[in-house]
CSV table of C-alpha atoms and ligand atoms in Angstrom, one decimal:
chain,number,residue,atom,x,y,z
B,1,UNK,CA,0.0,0.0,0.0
B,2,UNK,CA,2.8,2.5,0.2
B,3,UNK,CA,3.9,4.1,-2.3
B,4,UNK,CA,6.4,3.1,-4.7
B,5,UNK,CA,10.2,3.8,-4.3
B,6,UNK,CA,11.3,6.7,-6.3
B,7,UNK,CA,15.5,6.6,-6.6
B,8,UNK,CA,16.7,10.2,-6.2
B,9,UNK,CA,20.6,8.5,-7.6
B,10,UNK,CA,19.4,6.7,-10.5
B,11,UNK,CA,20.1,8.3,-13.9
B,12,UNK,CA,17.5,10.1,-15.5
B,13,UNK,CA,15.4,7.5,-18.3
B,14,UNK,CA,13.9,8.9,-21.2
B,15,UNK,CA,10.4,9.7,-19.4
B,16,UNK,CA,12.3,12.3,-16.9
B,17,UNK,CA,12.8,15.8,-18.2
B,18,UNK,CA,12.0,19.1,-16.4
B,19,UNK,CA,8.2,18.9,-16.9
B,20,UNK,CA,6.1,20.0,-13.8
B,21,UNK,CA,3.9,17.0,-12.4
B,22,UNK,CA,0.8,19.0,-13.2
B,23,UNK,CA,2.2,19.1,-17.1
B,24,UNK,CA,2.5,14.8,-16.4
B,25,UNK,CA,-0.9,14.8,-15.0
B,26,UNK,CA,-2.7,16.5,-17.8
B,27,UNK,CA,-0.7,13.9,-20.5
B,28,UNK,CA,-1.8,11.1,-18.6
B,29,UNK,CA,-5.5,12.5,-18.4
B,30,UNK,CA,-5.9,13.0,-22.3
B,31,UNK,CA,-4.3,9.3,-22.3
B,32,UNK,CA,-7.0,8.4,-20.3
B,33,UNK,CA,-9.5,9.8,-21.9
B,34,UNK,CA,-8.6,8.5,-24.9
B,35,UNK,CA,-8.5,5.5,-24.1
B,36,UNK,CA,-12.5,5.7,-23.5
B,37,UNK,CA,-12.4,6.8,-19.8
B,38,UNK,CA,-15.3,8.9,-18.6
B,39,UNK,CA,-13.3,11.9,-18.1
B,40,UNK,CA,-14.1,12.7,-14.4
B,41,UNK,CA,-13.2,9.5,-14.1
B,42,UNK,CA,-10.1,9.8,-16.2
B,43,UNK,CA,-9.2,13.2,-14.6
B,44,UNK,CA,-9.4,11.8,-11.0
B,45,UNK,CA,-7.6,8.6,-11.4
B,46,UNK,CA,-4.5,10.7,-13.5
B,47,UNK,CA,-4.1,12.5,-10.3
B,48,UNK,CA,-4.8,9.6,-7.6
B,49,UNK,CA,-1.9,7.8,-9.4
B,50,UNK,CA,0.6,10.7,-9.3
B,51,UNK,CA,-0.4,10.9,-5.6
B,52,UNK,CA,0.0,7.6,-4.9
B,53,UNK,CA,3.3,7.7,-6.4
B,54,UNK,CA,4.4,10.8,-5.1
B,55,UNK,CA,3.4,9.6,-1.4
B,56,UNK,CA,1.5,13.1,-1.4
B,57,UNK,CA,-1.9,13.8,0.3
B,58,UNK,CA,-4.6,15.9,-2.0
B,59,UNK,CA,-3.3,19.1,0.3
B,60,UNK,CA,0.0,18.5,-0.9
B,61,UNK,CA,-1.0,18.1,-4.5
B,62,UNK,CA,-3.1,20.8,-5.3
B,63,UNK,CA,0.3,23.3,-3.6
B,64,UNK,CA,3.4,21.3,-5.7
B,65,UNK,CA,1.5,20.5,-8.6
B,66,UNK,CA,3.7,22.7,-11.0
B,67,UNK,CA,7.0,21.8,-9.2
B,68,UNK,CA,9.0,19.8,-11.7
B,69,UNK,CA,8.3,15.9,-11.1
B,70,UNK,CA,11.4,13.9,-8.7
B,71,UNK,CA,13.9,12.2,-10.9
B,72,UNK,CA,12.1,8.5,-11.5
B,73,UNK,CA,8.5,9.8,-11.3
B,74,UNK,CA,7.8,9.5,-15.0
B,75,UNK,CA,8.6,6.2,-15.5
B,76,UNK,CA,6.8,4.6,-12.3
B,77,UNK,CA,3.8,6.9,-13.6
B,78,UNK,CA,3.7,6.3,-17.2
B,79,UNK,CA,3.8,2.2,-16.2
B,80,UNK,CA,0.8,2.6,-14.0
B,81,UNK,CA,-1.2,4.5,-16.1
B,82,UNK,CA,-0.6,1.7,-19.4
B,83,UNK,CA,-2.0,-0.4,-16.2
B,84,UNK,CA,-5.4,2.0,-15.8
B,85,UNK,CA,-5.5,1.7,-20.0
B,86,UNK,CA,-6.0,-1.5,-19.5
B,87,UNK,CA,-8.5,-1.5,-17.5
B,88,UNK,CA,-6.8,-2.7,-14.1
B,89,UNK,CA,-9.0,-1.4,-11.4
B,90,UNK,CA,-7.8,1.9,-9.8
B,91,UNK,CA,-7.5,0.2,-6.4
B,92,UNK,CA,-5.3,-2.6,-7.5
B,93,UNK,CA,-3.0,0.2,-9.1
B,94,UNK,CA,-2.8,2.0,-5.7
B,95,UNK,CA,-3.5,-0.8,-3.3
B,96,UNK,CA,-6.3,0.0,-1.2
B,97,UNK,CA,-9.5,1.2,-1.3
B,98,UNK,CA,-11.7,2.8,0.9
B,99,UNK,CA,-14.6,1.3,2.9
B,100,UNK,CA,-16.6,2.4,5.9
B,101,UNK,CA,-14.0,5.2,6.3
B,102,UNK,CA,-11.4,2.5,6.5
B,103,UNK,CA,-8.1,2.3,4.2
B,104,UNK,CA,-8.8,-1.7,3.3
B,105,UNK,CA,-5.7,-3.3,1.0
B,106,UNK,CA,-6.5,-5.0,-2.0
B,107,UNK,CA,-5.0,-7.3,-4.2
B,108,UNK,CA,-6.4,-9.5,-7.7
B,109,UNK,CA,-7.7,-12.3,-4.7
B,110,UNK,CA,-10.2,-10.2,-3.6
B,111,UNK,CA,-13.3,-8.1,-4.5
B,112,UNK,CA,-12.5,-4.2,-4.3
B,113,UNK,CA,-15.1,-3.4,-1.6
B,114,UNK,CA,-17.9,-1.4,-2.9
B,115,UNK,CA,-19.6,1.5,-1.5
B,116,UNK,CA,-23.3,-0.6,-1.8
B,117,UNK,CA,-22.1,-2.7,0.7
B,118,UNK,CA,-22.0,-0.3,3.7
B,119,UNK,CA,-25.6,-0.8,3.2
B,120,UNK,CA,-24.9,-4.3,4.7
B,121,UNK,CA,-22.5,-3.0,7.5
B,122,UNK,CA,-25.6,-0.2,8.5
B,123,UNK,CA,-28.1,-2.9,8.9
B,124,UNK,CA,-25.7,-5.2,10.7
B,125,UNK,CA,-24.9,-2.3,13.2
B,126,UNK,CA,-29.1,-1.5,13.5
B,127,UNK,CA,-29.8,-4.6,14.3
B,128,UNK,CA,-26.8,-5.2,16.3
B,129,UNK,CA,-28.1,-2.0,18.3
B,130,UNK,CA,-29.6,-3.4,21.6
B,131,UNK,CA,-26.0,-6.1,21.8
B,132,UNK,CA,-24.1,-3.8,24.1
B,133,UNK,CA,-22.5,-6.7,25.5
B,134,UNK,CA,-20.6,-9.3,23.5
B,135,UNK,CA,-21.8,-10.4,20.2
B,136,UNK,CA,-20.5,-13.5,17.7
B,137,UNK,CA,-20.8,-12.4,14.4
B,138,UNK,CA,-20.0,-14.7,11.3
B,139,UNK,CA,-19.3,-12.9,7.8
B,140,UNK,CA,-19.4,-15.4,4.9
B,141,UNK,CA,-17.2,-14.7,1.8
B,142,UNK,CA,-15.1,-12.1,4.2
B,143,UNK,CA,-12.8,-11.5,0.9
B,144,UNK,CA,-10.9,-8.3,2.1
B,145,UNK,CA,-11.9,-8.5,5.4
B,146,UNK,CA,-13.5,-5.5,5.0
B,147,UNK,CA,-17.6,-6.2,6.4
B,148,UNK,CA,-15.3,-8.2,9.2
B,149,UNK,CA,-13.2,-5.2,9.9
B,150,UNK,CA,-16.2,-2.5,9.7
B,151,UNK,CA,-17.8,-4.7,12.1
B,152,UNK,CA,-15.5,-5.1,14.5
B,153,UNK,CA,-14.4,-1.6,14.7
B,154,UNK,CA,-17.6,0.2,15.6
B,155,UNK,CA,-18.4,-3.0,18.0
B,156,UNK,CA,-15.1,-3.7,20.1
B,157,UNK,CA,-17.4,-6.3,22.3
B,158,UNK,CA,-18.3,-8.5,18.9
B,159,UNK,CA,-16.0,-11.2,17.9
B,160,UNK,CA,-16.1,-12.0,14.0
B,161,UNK,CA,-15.7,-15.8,12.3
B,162,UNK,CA,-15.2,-14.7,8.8
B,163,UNK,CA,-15.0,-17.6,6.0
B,164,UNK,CA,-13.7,-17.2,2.6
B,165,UNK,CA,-13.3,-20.5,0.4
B,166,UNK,CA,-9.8,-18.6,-1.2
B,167,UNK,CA,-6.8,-18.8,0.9
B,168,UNK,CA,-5.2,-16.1,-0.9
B,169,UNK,CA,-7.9,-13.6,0.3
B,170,UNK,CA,-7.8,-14.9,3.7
B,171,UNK,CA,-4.2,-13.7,3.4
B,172,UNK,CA,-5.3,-10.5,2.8
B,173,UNK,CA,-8.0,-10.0,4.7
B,174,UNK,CA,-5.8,-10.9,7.9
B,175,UNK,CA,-3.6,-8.1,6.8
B,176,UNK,CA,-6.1,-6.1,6.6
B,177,UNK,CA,-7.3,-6.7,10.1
B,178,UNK,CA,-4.2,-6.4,11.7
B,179,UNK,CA,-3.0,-3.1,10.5
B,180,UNK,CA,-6.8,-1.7,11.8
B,181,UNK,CA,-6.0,-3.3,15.2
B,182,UNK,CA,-8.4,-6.1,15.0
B,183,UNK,CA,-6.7,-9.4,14.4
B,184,UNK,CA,-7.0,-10.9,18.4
B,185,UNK,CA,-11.1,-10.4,17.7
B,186,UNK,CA,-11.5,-12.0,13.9
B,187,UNK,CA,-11.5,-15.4,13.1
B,188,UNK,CA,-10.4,-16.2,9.5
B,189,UNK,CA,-11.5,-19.7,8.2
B,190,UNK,CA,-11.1,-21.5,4.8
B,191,UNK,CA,-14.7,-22.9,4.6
B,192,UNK,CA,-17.0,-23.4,2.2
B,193,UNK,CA,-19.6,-20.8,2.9
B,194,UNK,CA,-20.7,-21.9,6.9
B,195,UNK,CA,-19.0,-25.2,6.9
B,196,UNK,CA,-17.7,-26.3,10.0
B,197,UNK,CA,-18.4,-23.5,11.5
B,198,UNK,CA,-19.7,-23.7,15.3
B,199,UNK,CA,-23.0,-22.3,16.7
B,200,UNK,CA,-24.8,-20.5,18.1
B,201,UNK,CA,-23.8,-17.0,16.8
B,202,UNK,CA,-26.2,-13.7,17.8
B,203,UNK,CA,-25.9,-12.7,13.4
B,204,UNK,CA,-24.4,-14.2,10.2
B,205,UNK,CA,-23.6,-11.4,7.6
B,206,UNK,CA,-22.1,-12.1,4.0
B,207,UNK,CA,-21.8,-10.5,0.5
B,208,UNK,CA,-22.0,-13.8,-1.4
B,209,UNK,CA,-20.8,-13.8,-5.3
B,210,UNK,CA,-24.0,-13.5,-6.8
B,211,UNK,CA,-23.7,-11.4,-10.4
B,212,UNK,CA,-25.4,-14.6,-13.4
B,213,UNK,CA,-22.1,-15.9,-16.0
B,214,UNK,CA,-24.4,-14.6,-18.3
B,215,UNK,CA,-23.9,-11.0,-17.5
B,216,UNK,CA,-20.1,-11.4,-18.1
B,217,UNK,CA,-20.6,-9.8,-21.2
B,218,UNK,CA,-22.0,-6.6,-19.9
B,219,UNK,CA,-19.5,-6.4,-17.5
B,220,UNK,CA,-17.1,-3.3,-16.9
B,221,UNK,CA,-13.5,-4.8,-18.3
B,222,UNK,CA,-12.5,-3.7,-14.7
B,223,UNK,CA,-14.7,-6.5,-13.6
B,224,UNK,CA,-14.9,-8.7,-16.3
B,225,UNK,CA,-10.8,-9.1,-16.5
B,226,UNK,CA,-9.4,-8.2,-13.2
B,227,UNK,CA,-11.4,-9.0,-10.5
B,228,UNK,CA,-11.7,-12.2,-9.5
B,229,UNK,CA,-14.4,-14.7,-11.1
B,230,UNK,CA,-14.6,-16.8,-7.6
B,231,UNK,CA,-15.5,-13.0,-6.2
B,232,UNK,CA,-18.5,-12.2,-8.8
B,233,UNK,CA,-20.5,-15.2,-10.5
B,234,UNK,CA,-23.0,-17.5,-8.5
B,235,UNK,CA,-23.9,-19.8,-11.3
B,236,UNK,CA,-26.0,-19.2,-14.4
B,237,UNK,CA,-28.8,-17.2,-12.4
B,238,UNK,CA,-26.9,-15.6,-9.8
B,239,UNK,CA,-28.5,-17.8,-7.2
B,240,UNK,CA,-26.2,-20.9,-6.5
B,241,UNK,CA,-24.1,-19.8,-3.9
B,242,UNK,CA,-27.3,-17.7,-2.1
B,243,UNK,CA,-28.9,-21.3,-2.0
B,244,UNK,CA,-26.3,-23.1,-0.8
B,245,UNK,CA,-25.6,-20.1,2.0
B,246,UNK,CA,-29.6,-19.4,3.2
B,247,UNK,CA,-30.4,-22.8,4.8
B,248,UNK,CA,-27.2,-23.6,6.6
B,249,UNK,CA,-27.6,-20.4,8.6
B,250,UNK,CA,-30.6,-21.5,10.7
B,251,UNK,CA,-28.5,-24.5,12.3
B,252,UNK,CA,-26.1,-21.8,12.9
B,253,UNK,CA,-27.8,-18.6,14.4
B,254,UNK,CA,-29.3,-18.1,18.0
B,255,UNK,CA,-33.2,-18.0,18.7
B,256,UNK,CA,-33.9,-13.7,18.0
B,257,UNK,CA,-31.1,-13.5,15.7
B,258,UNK,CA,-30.1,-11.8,12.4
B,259,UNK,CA,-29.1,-13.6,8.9
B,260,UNK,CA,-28.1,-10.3,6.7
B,261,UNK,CA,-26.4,-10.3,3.2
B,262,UNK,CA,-25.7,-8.6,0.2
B,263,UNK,CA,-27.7,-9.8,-3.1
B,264,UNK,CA,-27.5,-8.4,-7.0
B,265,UNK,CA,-29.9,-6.2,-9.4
B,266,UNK,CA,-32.8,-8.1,-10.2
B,267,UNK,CA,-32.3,-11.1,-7.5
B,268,UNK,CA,-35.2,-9.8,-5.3
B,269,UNK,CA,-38.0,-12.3,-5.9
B,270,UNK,CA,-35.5,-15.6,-5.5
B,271,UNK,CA,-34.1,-14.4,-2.4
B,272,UNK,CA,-37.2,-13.5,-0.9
B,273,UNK,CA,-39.0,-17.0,-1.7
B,274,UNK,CA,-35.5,-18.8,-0.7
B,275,UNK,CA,-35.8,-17.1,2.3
B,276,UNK,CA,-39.9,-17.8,3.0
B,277,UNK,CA,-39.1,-21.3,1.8
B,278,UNK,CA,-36.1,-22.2,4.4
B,279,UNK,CA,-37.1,-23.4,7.7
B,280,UNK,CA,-36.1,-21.2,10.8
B,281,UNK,CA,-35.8,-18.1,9.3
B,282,UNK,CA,-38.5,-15.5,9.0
B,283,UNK,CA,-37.7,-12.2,6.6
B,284,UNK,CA,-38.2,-9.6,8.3
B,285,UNK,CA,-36.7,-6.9,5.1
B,286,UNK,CA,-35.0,-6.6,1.8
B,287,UNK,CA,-33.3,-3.3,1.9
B,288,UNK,CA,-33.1,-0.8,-0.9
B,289,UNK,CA,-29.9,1.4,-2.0
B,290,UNK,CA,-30.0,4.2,-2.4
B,291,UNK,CA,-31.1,4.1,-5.9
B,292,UNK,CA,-34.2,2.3,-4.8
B,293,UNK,CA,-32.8,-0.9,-5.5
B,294,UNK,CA,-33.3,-4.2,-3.5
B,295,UNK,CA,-29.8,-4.9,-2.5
B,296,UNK,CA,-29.6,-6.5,1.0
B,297,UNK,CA,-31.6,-9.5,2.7
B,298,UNK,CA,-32.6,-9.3,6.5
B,299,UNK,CA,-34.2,-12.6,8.1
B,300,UNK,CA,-34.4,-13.4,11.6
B,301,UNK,CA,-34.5,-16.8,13.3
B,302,UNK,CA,-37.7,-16.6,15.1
B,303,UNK,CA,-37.7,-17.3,18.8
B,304,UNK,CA,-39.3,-20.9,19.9
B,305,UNK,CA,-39.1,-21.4,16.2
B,306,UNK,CA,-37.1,-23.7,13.7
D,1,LIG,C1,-18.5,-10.7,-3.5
D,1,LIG,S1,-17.0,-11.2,-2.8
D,1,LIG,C2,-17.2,-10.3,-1.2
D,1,LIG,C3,-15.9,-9.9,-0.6
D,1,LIG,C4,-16.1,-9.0,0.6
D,1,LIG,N1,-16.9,-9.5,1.7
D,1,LIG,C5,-16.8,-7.7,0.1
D,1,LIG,O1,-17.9,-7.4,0.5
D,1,LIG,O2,-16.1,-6.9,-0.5
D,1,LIG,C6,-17.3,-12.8,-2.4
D,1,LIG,C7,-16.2,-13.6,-1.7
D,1,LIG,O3,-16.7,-15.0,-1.5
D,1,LIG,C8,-15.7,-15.9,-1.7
D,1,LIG,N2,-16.3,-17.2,-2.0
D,1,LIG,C9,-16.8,-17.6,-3.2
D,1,LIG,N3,-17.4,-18.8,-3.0
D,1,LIG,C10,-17.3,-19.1,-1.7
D,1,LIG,C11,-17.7,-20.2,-0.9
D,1,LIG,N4,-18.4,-21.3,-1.5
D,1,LIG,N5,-17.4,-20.2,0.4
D,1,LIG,C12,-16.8,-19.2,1.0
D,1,LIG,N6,-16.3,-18.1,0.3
D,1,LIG,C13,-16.6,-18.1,-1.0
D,1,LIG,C14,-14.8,-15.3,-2.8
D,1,LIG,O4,-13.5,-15.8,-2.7
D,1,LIG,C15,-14.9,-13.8,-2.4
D,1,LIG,O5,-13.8,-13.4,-1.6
């Protein structure tokens, strides 16, 4: 996540010459532009990579933007931007993204966390509310940690199981919680979805993959080609992992609590009859974004019931 090394002794490569960083900015905007980058888009991710090369804050930026560029700066630049042409994901360029106001690392194992799924982390934390005391929480398909690390920072009594079936994005996520000072209080599993995993827990939370392989072709490249497939398909309707994960959560979850996840655009009706259909569980919501779209599942294991 830091930036990368600039050598103030090596000799200057054809990409260094006394242009200002602004003047390497702009090129690498038009670049990006070109390239068929919606130009905010372009424009903000020209700079974000200069910053995240220069190891400079926005602040710093917008004052030393027409100082002339450190000696090694145009090469390191020039390489990440061919990588932003080709549609890498910005956060796999810089190493982190953003998420619940947390710096969470990222790598190609893992999902880049999306803003959408604070959505999950609010309801979590609602219905979490009246838990001052300790709480278990499990997070399915943890990835980057990052519904795991939200969790556990804004509830320091809760201690967090989180699963991921990849061992590479276990790897990460434990990185993740360990730099935000949360390790001692997540569990990180290789499961299948709940496998194995003890009982009785007071919520179960997840963000299973759940985007149909026949939307792949409608697919931003940055999804399509970078992130991981493991990450984004559940099965020719979008359903296969959701119906694998719904009914092994009653076995798993206290009488009076919470089964909450993430589910795609259009995945409304299945989860809500998965959901009426599995024994112990009772819906209790399914969440809209902010765009008005149903995006996360809240069920509830009824007490004296299943
Ligand atoms: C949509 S990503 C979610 C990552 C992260 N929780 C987030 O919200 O950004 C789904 C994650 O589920 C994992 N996964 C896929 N199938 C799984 C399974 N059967 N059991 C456990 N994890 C699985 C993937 O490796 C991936 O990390």
């Amino acid at each position: 996540m830091s930036a990368p090394r600039l050598s103030s002794s090596a000799p200057q490569d054809a990409a260094d010459d006394m242009s200002s960083v602004g003047v390497r900015v702009m090129t690498a905007r038009q670049q990006l532009r070109s390239s068929g980058l919606p130009s905010e888009m372009a424009d903000l991710d020209a700079r974000l990579i200069a910053q995240h090369v220069l190891g400079w804050t926005t602040e710093r930026f917008l004052t030393d933007v027409h100082t002339v560029a450190p000696i090694g700066f145009g090469a390191v630049y020039e390489r990440l931007i061919r990588r932003r042409i080709a549609r890498e994901p910005l956060a796999y360029i810089v190493g982190h993204r953003e998420f619940w106001g947390l710096e969470i690392a990222v790598t190609p194992a893992v999902l880049v966390p999306r803003p959408e799924t604070e959505l999950l982390v609010e309801a979590a934390l609602e219905f979490l509310a009246n838990d001052a005391g300790p709480v278990t929480i499990v997070d399915a398909c943890t990835g980057s940690g990052c519904i795991a690390i939200a969790l556990a920072s804004e509830r320091p009594a809760a201690t967090i199981v989180a699963t991921d079936i990849s061992g590479e994005a276990l790897t990460v996520a434990h990185a993740n919680a360990a730099r935000h000072g949360v390790a001692d209080r997540i569990k990180l599993v290789r499961a299948d979805l709940l496998s194995g995993i003890g009982g009785p827990v007071d919520a179960i939370v997840g963000n299973p993959p759940y985007v149909p392989f026949c939307d792949r072709a409608v697919l931003a490249s940055e999804v399509a080609h970078h992130e991981p497939g493991l990450a984004i398909f559940g099965g020719e309707d979008g359903m296969s992992v959701i119906e694998r994960f719904v009914p092994q959560a009653p076995a798993l979850i206290r009488e009076g609590g919470m089964l909450m996840f993430e589910f795609g655009r259009g995945l409304d009706e299945p989860v809500e009859e998965l959901i009426r259909q599995t024994p112990g569980l009772t819906l209790v919501e399914l969440r809209r974004d902010l765009q008005g779209i149903p995006r996360v599942a809240i069920a509830r294991r009824p007490a004296g019931g299943g």
